[in-house]
PDB file of C-alpha atoms in Angstrom:
ATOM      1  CA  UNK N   1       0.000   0.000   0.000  1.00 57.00           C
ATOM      2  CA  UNK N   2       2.588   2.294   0.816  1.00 57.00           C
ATOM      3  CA  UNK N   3       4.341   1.479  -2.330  1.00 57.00           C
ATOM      4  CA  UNK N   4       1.594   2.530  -4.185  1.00 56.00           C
ATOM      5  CA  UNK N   5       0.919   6.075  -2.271  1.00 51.00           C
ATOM      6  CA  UNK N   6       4.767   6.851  -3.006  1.00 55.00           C
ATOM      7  CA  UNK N   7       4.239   5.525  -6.686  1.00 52.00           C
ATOM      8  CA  UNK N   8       0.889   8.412  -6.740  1.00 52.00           C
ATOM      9  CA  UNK N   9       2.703  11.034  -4.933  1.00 60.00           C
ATOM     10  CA  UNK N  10       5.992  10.927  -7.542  1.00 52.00           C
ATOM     11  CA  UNK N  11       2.427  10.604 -10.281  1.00 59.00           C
ATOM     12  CA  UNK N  12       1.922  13.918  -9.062  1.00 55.00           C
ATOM     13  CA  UNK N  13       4.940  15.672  -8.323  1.00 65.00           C
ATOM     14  CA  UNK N  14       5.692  14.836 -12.322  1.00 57.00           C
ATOM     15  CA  UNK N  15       1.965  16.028 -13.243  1.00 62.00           C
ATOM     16  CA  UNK N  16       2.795  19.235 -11.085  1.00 54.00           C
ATOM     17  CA  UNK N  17       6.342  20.068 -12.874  1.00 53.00           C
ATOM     18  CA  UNK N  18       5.231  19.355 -16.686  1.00 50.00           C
ATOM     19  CA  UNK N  19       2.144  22.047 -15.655  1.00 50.00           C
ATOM     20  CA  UNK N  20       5.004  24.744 -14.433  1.00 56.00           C
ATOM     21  CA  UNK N  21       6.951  23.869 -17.394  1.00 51.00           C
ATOM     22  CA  UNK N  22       3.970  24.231 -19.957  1.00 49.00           C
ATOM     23  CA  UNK N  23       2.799  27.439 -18.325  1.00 49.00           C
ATOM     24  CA  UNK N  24       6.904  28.698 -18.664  1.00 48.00           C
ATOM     25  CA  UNK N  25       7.164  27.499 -22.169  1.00 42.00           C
ATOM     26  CA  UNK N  26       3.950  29.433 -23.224  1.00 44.00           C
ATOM     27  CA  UNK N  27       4.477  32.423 -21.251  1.00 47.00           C
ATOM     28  CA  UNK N  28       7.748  32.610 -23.465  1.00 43.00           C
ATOM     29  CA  UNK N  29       6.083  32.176 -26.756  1.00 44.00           C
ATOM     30  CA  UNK N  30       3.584  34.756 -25.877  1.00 50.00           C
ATOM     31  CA  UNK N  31       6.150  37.373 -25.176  1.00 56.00           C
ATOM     32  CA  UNK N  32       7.877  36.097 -28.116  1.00 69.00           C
ATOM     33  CA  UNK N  33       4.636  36.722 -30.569  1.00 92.00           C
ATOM     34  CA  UNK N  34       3.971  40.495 -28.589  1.00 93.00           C
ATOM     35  CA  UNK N  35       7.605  41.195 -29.485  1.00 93.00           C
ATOM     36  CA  UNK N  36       7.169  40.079 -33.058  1.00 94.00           C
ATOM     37  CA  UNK N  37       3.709  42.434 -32.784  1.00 96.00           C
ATOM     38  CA  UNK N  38       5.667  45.399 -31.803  1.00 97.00           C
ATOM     39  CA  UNK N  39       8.336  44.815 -34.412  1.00 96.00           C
ATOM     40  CA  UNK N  40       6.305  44.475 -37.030  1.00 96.00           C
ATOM     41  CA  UNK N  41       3.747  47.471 -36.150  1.00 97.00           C
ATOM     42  CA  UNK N  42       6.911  49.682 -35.517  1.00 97.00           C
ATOM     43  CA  UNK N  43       8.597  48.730 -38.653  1.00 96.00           C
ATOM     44  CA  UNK N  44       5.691  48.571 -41.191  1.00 96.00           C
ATOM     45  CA  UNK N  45       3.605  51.342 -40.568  1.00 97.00           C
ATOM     46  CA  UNK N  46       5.145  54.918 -40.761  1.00 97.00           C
ATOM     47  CA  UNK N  47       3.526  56.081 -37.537  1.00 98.00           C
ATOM     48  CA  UNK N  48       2.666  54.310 -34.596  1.00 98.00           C
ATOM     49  CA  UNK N  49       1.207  54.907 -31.639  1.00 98.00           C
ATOM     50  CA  UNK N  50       0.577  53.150 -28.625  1.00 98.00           C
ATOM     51  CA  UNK N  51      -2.098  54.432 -26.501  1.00 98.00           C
ATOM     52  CA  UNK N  52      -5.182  53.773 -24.159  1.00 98.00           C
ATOM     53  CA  UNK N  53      -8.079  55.069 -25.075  1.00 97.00           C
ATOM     54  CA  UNK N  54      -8.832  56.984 -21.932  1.00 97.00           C
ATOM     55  CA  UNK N  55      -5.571  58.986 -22.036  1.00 97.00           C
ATOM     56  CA  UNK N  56      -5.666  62.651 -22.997  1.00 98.00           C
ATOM     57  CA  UNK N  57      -2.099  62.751 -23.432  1.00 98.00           C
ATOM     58  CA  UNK N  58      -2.244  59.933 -26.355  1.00 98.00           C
ATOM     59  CA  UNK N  59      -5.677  61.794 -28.151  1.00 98.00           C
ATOM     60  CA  UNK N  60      -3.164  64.743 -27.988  1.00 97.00           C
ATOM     61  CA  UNK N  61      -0.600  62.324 -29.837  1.00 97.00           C
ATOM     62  CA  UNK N  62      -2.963  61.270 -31.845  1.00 98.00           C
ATOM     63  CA  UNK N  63      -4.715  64.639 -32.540  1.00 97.00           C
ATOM     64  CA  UNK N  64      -1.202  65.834 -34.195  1.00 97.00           C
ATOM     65  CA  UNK N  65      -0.969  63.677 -36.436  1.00 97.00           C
ATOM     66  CA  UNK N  66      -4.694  64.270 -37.802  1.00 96.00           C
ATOM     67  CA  UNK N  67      -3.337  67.676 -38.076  1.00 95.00           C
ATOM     68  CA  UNK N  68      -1.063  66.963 -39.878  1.00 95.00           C
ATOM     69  CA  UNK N  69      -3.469  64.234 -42.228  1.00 96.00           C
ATOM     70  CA  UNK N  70      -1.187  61.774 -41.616  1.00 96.00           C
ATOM     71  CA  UNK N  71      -2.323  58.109 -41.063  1.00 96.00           C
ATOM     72  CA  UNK N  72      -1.315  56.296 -38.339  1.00 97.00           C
ATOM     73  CA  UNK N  73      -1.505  52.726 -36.647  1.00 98.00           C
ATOM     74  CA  UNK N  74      -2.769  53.378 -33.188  1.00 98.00           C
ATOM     75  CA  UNK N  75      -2.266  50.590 -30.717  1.00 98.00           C
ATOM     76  CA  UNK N  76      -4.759  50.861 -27.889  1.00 98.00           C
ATOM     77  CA  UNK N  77      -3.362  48.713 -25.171  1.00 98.00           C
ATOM     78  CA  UNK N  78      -6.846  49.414 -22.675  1.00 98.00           C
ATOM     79  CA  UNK N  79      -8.664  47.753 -25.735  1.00 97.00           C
ATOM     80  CA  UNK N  80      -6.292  44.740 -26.493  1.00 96.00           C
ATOM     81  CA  UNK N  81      -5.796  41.195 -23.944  1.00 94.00           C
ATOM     82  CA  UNK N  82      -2.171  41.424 -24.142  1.00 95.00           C
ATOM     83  CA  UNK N  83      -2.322  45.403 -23.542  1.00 96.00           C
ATOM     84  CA  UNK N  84      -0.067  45.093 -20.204  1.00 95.00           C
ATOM     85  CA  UNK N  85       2.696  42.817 -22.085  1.00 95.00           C
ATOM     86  CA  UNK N  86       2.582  44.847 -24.623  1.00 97.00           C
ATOM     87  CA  UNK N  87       3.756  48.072 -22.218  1.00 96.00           C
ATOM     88  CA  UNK N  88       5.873  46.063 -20.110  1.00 95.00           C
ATOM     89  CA  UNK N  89       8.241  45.142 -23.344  1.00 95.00           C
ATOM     90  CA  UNK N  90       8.218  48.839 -24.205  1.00 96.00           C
ATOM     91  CA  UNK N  91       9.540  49.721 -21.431  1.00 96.00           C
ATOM     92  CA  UNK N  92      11.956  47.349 -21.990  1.00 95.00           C
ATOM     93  CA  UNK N  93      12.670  48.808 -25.150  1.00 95.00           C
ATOM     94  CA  UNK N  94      12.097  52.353 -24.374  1.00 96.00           C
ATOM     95  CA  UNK N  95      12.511  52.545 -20.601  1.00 96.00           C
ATOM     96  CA  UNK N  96       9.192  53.534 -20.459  1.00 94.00           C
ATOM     97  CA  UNK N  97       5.551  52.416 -19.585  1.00 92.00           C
ATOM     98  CA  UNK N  98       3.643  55.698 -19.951  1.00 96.00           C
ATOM     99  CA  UNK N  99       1.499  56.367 -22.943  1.00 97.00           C
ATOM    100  CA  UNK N 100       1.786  57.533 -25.593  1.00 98.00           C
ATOM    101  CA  UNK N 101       4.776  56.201 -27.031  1.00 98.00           C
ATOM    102  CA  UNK N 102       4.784  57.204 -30.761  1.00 98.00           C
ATOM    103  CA  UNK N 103       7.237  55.928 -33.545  1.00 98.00           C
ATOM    104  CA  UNK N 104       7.716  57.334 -37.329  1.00 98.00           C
ATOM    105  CA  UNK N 105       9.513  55.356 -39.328  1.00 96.00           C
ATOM    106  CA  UNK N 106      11.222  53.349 -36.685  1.00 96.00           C
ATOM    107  CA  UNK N 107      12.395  56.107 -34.885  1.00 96.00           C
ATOM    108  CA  UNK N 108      10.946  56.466 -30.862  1.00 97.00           C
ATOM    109  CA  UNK N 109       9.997  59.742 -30.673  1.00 97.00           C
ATOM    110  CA  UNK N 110       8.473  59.782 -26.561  1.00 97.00           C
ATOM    111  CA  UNK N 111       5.420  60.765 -25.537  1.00 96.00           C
ATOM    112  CA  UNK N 112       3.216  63.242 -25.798  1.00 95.00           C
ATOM    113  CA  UNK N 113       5.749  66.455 -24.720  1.00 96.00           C
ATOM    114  CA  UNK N 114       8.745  64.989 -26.613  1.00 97.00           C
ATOM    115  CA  UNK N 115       6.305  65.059 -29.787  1.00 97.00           C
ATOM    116  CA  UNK N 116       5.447  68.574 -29.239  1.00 96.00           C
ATOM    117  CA  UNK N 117       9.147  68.959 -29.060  1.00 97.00           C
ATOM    118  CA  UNK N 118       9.188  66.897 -32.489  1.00 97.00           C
ATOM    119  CA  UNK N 119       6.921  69.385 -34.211  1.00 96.00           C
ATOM    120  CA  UNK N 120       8.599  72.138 -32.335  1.00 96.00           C
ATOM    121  CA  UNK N 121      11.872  71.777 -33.951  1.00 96.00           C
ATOM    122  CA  UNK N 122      10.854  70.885 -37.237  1.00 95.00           C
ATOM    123  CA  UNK N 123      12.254  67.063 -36.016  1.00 95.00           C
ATOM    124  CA  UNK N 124       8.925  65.178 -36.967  1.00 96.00           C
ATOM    125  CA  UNK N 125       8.202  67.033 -40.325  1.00 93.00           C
ATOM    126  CA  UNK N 126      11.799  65.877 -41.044  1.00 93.00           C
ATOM    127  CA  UNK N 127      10.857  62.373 -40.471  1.00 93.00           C
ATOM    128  CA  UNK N 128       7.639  62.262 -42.569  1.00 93.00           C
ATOM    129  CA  UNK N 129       9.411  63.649 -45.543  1.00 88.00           C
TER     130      UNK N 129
END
């Protein structure tokens, strides 16, 4: 009988480790795929923006650009399930999590004051030419 318990309890242990792996495994693919999302919406789309929909600093952002006409790929991480990966690996890559963060043409410009700054010193109409 005892045999048996140990022979459940290592059943388990083993059950218990493969689920921690799994939920390792796919935690890395997932920030793997929001990565590739990020690369690819930086680097194919002449402006993005990521936002929340809420913020009046981002509808500033993104109130510049219609200004300007210019289309852009707004990212609205309130709106999105992977919204709070998506800002945690900017600030990664930016240092970081407020929004708006806005890119043209690959280039980080900041947030919402460094893109005043942009338009400011002529920086942003530079990088849409």
């Amino acid at each position: 009988m005892e045999a048996n318990f140990n022979l459940v309890r290592v059943d388990l242990i083993v059950i218990l480790l493969c689920l921690i792996m799994s939920s390792f495994v796919q935690r890395s693919v997932a920030s793997e795929s929001t990565s590739d999302f990020i690369q690819n919406a930086i680097y194919s789309n002449k402006i993005v923006i990521f936002s929340k929909t809420y913020c009046p600093y981002s509808l500033k952002a993104k109130n510049v650009f219609s200004r300007l006409q210019e289309k852009t790929f707004v990212v609205e991480l309130d709106l999105r399930d992977d919204g709070y990966e998506i800002q945690s690996l900017l600030m990664e890559m930016v240092g970081r999590r407020t929004v708006p963060q806005v890119f043209v043409n690959g280039k980080h410009i900041g947030g919402s004051a460094d893109l005043n700054v942009a338009v400011e010193n002529r920086e942003l109409q530079n990088l849409l030419d």
